[in-house]
PDB file of C-alpha atoms in Angstrom:
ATOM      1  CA  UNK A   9      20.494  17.789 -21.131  1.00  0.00           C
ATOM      2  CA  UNK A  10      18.086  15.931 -18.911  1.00  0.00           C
ATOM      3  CA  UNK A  11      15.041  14.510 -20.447  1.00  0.00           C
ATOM      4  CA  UNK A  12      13.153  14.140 -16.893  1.00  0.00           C
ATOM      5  CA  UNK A  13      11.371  17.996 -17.238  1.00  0.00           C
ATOM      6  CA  UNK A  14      10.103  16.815 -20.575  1.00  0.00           C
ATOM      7  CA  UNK A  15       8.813  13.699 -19.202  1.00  0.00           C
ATOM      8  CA  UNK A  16       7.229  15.486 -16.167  1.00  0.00           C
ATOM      9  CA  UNK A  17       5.398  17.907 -18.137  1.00  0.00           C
ATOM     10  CA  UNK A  18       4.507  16.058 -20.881  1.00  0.00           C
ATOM     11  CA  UNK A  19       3.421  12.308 -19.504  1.00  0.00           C
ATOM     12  CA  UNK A  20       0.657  14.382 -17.175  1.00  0.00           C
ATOM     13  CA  UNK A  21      -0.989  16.622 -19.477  1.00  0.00           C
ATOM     14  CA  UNK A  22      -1.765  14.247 -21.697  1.00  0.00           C
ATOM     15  CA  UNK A  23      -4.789  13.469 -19.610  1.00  0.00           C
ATOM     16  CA  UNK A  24      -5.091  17.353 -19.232  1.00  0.00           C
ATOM     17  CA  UNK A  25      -4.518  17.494 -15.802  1.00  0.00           C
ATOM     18  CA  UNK A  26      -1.651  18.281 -13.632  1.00  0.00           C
ATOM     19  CA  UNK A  27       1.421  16.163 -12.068  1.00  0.00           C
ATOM     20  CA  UNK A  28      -0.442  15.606  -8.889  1.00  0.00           C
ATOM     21  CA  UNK A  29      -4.170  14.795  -9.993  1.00  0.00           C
ATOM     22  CA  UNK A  30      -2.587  12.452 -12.767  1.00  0.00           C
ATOM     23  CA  UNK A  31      -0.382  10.653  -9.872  1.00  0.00           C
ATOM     24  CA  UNK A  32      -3.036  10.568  -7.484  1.00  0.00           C
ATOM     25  CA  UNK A  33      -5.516   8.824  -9.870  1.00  0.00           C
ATOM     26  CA  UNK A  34      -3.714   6.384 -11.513  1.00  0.00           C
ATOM     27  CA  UNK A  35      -2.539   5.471  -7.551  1.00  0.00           C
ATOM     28  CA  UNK A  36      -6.006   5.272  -7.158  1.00  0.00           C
ATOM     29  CA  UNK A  37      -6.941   3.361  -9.712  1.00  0.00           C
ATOM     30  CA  UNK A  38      -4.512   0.880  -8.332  1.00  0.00           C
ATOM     31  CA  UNK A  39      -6.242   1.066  -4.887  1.00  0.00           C
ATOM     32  CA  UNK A  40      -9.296   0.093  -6.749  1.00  0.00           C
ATOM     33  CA  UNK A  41      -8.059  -3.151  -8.425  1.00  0.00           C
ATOM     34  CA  UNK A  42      -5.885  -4.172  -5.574  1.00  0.00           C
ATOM     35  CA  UNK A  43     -10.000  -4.092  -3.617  1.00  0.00           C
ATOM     36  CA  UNK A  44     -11.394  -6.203  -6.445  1.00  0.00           C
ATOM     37  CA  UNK A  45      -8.793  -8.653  -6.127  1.00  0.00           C
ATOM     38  CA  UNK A  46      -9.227  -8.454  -1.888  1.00  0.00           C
ATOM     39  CA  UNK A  47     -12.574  -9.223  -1.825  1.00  0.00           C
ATOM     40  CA  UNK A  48     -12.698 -11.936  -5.203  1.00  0.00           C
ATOM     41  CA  UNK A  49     -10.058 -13.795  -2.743  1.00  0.00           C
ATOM     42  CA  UNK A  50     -12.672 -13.713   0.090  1.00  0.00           C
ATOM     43  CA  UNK A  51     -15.641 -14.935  -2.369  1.00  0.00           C
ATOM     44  CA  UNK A  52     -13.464 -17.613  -3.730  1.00  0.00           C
ATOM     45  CA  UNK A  53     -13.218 -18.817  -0.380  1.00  0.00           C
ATOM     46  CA  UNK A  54     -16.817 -18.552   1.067  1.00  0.00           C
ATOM     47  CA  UNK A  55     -17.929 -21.919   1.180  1.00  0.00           C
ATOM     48  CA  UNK A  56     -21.513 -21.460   0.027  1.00  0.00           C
ATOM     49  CA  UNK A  57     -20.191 -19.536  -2.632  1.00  0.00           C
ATOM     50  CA  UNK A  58     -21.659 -20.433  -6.068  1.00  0.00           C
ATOM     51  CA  UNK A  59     -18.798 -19.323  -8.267  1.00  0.00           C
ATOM     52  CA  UNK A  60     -15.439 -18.621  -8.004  1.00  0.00           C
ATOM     53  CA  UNK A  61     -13.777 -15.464  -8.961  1.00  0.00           C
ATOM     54  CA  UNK A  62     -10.804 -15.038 -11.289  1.00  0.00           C
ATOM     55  CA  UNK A  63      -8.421 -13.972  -8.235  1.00  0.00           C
ATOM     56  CA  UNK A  64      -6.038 -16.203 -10.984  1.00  0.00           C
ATOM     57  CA  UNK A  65      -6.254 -12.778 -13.170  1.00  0.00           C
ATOM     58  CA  UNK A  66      -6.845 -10.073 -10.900  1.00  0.00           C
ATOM     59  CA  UNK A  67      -3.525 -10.923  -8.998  1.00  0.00           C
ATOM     60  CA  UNK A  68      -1.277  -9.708 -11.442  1.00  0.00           C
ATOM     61  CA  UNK A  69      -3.998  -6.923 -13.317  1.00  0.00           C
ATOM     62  CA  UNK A  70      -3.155  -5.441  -9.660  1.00  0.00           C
ATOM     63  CA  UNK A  71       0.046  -6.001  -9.326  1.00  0.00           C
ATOM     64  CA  UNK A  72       0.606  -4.201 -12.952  1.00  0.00           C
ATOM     65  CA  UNK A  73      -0.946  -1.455 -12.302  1.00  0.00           C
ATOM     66  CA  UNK A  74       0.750  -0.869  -8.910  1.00  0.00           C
ATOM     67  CA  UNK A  75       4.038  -1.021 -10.989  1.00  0.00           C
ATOM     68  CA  UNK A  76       2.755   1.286 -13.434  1.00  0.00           C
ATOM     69  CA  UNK A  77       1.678   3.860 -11.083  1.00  0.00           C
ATOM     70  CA  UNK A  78       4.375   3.844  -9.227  1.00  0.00           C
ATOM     71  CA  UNK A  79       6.433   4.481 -12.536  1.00  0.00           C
ATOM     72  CA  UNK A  80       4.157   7.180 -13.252  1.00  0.00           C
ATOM     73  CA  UNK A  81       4.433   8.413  -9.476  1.00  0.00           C
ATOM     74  CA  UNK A  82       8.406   8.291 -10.419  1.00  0.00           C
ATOM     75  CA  UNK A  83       8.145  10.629 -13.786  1.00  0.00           C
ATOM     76  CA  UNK A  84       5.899  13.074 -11.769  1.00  0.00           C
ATOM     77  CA  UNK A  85       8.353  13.293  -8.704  1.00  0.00           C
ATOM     78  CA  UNK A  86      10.086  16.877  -7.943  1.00  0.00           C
ATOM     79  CA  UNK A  87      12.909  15.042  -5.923  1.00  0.00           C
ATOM     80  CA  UNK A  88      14.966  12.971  -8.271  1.00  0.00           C
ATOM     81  CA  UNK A  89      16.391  10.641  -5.521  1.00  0.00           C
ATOM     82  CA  UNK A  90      12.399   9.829  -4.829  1.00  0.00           C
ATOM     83  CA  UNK A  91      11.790   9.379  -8.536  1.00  0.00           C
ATOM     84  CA  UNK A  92      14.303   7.027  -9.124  1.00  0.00           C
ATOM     85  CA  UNK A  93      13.341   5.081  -6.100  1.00  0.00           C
ATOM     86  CA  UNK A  94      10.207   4.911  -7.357  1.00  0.00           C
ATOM     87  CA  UNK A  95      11.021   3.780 -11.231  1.00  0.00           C
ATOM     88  CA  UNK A  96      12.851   0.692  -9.306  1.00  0.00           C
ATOM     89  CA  UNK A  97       9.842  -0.307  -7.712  1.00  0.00           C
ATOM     90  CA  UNK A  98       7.550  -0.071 -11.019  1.00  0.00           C
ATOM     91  CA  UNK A  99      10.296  -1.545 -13.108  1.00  0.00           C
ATOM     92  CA  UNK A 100      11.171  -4.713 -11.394  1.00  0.00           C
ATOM     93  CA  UNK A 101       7.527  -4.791 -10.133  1.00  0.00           C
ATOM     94  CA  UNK A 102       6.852  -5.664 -13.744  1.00  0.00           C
ATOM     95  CA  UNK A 103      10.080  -7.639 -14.304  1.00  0.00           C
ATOM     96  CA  UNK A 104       8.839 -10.013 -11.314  1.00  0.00           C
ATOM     97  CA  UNK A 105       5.477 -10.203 -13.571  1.00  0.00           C
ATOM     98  CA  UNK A 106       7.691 -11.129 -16.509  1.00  0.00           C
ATOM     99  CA  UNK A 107      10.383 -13.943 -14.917  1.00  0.00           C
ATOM    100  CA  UNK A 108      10.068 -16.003 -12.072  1.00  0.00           C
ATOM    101  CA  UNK A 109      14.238 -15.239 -12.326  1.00  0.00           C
ATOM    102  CA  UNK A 110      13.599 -11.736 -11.351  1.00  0.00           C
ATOM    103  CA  UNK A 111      11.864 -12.276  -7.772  1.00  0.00           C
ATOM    104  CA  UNK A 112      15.038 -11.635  -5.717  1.00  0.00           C
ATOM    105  CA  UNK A 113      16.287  -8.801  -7.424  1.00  0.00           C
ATOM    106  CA  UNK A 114      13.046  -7.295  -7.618  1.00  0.00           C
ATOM    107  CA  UNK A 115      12.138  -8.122  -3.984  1.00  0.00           C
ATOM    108  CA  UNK A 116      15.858  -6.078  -3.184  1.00  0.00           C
ATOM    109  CA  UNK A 117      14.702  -3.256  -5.217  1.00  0.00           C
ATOM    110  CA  UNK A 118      11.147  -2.808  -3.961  1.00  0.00           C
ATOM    111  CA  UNK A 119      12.252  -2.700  -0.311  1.00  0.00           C
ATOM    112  CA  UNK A 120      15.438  -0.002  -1.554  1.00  0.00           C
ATOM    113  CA  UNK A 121      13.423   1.874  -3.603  1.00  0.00           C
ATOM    114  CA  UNK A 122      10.822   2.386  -1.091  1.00  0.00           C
ATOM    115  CA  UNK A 123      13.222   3.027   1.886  1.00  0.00           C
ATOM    116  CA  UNK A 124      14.914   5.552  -1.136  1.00  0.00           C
ATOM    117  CA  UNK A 125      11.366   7.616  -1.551  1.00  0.00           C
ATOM    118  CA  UNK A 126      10.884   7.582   2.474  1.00  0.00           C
ATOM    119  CA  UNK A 127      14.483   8.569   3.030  1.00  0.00           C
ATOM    120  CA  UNK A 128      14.456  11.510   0.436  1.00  0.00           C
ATOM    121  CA  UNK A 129      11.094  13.051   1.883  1.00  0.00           C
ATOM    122  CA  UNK A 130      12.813  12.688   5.473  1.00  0.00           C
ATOM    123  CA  UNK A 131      12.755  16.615   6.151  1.00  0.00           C
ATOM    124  CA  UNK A 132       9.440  16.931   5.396  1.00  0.00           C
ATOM    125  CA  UNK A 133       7.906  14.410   7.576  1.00  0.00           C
ATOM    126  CA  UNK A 134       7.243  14.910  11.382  1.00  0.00           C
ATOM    127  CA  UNK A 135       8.346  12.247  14.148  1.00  0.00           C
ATOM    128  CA  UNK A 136       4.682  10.504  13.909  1.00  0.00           C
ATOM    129  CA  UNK A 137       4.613  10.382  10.590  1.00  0.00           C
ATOM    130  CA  UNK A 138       8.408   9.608  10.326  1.00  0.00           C
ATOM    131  CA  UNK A 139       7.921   6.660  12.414  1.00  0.00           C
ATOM    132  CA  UNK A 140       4.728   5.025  10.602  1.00  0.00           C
ATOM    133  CA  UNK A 141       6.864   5.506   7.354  1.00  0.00           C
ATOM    134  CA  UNK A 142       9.411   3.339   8.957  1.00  0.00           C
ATOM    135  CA  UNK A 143       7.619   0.817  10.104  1.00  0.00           C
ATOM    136  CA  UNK A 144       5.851   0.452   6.916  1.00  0.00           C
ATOM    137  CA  UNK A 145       9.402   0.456   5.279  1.00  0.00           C
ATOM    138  CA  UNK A 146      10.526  -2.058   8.180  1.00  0.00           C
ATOM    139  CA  UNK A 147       7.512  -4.365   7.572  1.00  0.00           C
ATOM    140  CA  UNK A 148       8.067  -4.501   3.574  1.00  0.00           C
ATOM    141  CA  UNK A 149      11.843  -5.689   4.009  1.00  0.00           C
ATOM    142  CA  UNK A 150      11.198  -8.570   6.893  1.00  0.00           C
ATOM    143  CA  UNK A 151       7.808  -9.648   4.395  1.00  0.00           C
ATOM    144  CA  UNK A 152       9.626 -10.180   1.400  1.00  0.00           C
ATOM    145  CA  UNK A 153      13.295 -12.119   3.487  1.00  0.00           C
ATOM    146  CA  UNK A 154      10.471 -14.127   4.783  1.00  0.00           C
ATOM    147  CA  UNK A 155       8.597 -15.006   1.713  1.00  0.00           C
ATOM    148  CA  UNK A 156      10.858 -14.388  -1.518  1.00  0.00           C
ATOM    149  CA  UNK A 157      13.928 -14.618   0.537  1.00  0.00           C
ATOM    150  CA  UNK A 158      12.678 -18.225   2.423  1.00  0.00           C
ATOM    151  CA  UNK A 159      13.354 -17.248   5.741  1.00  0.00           C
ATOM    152  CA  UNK A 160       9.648 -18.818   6.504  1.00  0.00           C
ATOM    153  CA  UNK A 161      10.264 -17.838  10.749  1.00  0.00           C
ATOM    154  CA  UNK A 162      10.273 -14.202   9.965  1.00  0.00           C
ATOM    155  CA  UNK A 163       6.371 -14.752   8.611  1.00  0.00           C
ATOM    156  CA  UNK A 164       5.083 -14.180  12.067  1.00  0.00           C
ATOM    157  CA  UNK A 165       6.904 -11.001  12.536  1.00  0.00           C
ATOM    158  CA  UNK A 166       6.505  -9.623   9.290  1.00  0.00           C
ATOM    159  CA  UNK A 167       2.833  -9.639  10.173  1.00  0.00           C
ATOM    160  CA  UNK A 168       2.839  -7.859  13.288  1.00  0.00           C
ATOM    161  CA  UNK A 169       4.978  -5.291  11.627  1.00  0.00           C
ATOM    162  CA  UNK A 170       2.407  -4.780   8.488  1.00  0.00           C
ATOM    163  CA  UNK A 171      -0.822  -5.109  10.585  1.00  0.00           C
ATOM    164  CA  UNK A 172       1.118  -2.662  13.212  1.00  0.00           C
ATOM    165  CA  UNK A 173       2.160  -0.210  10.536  1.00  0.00           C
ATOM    166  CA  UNK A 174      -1.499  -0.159   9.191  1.00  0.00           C
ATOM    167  CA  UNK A 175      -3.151   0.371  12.675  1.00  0.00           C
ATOM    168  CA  UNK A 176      -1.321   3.482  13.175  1.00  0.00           C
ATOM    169  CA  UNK A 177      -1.894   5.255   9.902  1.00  0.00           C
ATOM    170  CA  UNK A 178      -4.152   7.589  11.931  1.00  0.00           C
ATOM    171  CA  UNK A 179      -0.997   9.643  13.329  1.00  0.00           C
ATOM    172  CA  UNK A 180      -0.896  10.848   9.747  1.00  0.00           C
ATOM    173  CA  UNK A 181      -4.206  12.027   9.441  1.00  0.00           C
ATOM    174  CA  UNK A 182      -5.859  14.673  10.997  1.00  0.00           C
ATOM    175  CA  UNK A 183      -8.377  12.036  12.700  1.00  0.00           C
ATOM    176  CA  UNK A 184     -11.552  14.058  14.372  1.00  0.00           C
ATOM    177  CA  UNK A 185     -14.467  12.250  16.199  1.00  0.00           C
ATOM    178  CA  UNK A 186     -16.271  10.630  13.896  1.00  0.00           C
ATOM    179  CA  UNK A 187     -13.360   9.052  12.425  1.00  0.00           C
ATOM    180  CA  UNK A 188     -12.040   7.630  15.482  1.00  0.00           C
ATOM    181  CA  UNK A 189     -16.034   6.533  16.419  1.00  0.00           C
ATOM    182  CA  UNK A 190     -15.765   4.336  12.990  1.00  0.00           C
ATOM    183  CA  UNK A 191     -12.522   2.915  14.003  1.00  0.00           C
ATOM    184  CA  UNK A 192     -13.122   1.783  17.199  1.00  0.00           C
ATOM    185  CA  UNK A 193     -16.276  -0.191  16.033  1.00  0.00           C
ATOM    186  CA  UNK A 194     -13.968  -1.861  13.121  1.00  0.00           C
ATOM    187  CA  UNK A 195     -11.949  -2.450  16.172  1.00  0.00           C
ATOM    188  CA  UNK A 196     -14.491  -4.042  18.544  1.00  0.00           C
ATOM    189  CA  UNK A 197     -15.946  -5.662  15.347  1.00  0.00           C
ATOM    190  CA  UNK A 198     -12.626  -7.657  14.617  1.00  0.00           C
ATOM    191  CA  UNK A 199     -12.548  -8.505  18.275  1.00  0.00           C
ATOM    192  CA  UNK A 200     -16.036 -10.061  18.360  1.00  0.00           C
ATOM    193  CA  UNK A 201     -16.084 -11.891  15.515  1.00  0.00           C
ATOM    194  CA  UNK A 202     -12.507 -13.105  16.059  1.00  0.00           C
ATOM    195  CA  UNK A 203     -13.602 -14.588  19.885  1.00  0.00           C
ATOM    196  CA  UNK A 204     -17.048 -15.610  18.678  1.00  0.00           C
ATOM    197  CA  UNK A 205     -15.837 -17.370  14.998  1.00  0.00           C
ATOM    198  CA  UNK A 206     -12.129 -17.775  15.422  1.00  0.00           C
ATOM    199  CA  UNK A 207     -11.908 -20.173  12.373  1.00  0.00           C
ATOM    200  CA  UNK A 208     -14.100 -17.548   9.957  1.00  0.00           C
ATOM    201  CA  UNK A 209     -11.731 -14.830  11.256  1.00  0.00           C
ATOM    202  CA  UNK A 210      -8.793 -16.716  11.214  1.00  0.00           C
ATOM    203  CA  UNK A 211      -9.467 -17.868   7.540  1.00  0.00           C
ATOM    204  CA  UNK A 212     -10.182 -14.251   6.553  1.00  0.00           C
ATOM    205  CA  UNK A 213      -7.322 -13.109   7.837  1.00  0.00           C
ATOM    206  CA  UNK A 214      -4.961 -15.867   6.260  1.00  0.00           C
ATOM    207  CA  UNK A 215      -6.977 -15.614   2.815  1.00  0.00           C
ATOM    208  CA  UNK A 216      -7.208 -11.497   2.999  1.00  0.00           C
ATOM    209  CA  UNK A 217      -4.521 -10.100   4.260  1.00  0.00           C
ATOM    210  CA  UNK A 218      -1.728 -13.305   4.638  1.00  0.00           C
ATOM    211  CA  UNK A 219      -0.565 -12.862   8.472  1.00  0.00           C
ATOM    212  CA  UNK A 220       0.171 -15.604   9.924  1.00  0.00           C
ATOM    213  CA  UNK A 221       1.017 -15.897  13.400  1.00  0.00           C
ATOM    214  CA  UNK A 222       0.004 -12.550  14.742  1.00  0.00           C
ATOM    215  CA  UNK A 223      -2.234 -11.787  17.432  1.00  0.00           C
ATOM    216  CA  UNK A 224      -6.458 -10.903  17.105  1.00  0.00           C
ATOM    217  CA  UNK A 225      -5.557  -7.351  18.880  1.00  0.00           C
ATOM    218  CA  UNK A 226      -3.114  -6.511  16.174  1.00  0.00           C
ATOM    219  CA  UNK A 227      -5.590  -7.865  13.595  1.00  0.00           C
ATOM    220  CA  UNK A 228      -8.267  -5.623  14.761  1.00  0.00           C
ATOM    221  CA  UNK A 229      -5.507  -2.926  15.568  1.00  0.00           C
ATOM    222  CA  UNK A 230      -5.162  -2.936  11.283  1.00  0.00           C
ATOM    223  CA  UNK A 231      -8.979  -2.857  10.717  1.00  0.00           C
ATOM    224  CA  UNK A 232      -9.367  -0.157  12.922  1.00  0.00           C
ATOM    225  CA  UNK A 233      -6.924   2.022  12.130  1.00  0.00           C
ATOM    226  CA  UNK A 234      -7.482   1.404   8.225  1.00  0.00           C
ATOM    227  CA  UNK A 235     -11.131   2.456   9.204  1.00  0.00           C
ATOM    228  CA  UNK A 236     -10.439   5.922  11.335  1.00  0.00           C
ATOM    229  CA  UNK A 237      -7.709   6.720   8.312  1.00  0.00           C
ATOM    230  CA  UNK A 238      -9.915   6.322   5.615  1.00  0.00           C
ATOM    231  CA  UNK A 239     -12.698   7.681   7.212  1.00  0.00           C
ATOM    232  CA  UNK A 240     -10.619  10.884   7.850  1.00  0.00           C
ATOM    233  CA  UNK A 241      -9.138  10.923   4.806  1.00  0.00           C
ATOM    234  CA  UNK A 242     -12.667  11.081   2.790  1.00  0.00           C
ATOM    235  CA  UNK A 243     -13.967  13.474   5.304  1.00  0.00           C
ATOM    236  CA  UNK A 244     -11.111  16.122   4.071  1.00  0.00           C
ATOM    237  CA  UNK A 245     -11.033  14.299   0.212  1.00  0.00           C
ATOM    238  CA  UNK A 246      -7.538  13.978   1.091  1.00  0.00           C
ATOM    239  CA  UNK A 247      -7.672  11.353  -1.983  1.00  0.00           C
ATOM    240  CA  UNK A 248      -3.515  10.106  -1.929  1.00  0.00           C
ATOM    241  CA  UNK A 249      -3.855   9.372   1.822  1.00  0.00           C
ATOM    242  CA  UNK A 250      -7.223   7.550   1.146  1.00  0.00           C
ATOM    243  CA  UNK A 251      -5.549   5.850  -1.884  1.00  0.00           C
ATOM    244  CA  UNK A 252      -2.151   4.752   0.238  1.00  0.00           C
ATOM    245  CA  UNK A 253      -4.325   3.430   3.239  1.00  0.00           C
ATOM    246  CA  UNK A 254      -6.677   1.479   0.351  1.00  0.00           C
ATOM    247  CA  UNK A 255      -3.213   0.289  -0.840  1.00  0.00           C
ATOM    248  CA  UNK A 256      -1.603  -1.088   2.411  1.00  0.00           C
ATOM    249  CA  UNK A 257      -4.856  -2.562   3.595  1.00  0.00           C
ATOM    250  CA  UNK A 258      -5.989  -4.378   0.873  1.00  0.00           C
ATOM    251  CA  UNK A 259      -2.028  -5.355   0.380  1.00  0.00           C
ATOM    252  CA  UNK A 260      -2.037  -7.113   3.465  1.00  0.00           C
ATOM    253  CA  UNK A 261       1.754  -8.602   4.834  1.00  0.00           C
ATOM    254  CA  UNK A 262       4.113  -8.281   2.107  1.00  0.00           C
ATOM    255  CA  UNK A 263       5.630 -11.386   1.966  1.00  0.00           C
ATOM    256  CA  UNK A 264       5.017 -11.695  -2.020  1.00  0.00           C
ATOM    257  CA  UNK A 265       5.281  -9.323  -5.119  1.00  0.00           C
ATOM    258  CA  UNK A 266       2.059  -9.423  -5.630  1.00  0.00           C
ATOM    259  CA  UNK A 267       1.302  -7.935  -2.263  1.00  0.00           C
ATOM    260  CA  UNK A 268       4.676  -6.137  -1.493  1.00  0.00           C
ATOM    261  CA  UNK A 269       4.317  -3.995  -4.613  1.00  0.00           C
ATOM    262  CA  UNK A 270       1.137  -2.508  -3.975  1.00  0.00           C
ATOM    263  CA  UNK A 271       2.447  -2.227  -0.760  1.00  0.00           C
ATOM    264  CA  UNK A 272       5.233  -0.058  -1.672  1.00  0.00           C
ATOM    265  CA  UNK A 273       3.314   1.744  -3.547  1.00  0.00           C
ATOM    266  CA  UNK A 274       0.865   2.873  -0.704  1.00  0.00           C
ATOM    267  CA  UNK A 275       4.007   3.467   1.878  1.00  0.00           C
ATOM    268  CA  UNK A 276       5.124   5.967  -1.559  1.00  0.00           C
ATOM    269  CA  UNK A 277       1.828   7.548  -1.876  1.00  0.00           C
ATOM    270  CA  UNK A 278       2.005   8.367   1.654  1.00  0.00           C
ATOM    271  CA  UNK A 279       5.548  10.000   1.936  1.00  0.00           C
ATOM    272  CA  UNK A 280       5.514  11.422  -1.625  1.00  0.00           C
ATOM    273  CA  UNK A 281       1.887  12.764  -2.750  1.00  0.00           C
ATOM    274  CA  UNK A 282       0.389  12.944   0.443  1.00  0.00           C
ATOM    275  CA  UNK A 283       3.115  14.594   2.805  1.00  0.00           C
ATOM    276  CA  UNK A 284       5.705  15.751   0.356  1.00  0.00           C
ATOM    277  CA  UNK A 285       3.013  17.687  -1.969  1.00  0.00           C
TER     278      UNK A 285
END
């Protein structure tokens, strides 16, 4: 007899709350360290700044709890293809935590076990969101063959793929006005700063988000769809869509663990407990 109905009734209610609200907070709670390690990696590199933050901790606190929730994501999955997609990005997640031996294997099975979640959701997703899914899914394989796998001329690609994927998160919410108002000034913000302070912006973008080699449109593309997402996304406390844009965002370009797992994790949240719930 399979133990996985045990484990899905029993793992959530120990919080007292059900499959869903215990998936969608611990995702969240991963959002939330993933943003305290985003911004302690922009202090740490303000010049005037008169301390430095322990981005040297935070990195893997985040990546940990990424891997956790998405184990915990896994458990609370109705479709077992999904869940076990999902255990093999928490597991090795942590494994690449563990060994510096386990970076290739785990880089294989966060980009399969994410394209495994996206794949076994595929009926429930329309073309728009469909396609952002793939991208995403696209973006997370070229990041880690350019970073973990060495193929260092993929890096610039990889970028405009993640920062792409990112800026059109909106097709998957159920963007109104206001939303799209807030976006558009991220958008023009990106674009003025970016013409008027190159070297800030480029050095925010390097330290923040790790593209390299992508263009200040798609930058600001990113920033402004992240924006209109989230801002649409609060408006309707549609909290796993708010959680996987926090996730992708603050991720940045995959092209490390430490970034491609929360990264997976966000492209999950959006396939599995925002669409597919």
């Amino acid at each position: 007899m399979s133990t996985r109905p045990t484990l899905r009734t029993v793992l959530p209610r120990i919080a007292g709350v059900d499959h869903r609200r215990a998936a969608v907070a611990v995702t969240a709670l991963a959002a939330a360290a993933l943003a305290g390690r985003f911004l302690a990696a922009l202090t740490v590199n303000v010049p005037t700044a008169p301390a430095a933050a322990p981005v040297g901790l935070l990195t893997p606190v985040a990546t940990a709890l990424a891997a956790l929730a998405a184990v915990v994501v896994g458990f609370t999955e109705r479709d077992p293809v999904a869940g076990v997609g999902l255990l093999f990005v928490g597991v090795f997640g942590i494994l690449s935590l563990l060994s510096a031996a386990a970076a290739t294997p785990a880089a294989v099975a966060v980009v399969a076990g994410t394209a495994v979640v996206t794949v076994a959701h595929r009926d429930m997703l329309d073309a728009g969101t469909g396609a952002v899914a793939g991208l995403l899914v696209l973006a997370l394989g070229v990041g880690l063959a350019s970073g973990v796998g060495g193929v260092a001329s993929l890096r610039p690609l990889a970028s405009t793929l993640a920062l792409a994927g990112i800026g059109v998160t909106p097709v998957v919410a159920a963007t109104d006005s206001s939303a799209l108002v807030r976006g558009c000034l991220a958008f023009g913000a990106v674009v003025v700063v970016g013409l008027s302070m190159p070297f800030v912006a480029g050095a925010v973008t390097l330290v923040g988000t790790g593209a390299v080699g992508t263009s200040l449109p798609v930058v600001a593309l990113a920033a402004g769809g992240a924006v209109t997402t989230a801002s649409a996304a609060g408006r309707e406390r549609r909290w796993a869509l708010l959680a996987a844009v926090a996730l992708l965002a603050f991720a940045g370009v995959p092209v490390t663990l430490d970034r491609a797992v929360p990264f997976a994790l966000g492209v999950a949240a959006l396939v599995s407990l925002e669409v597919a719930r």
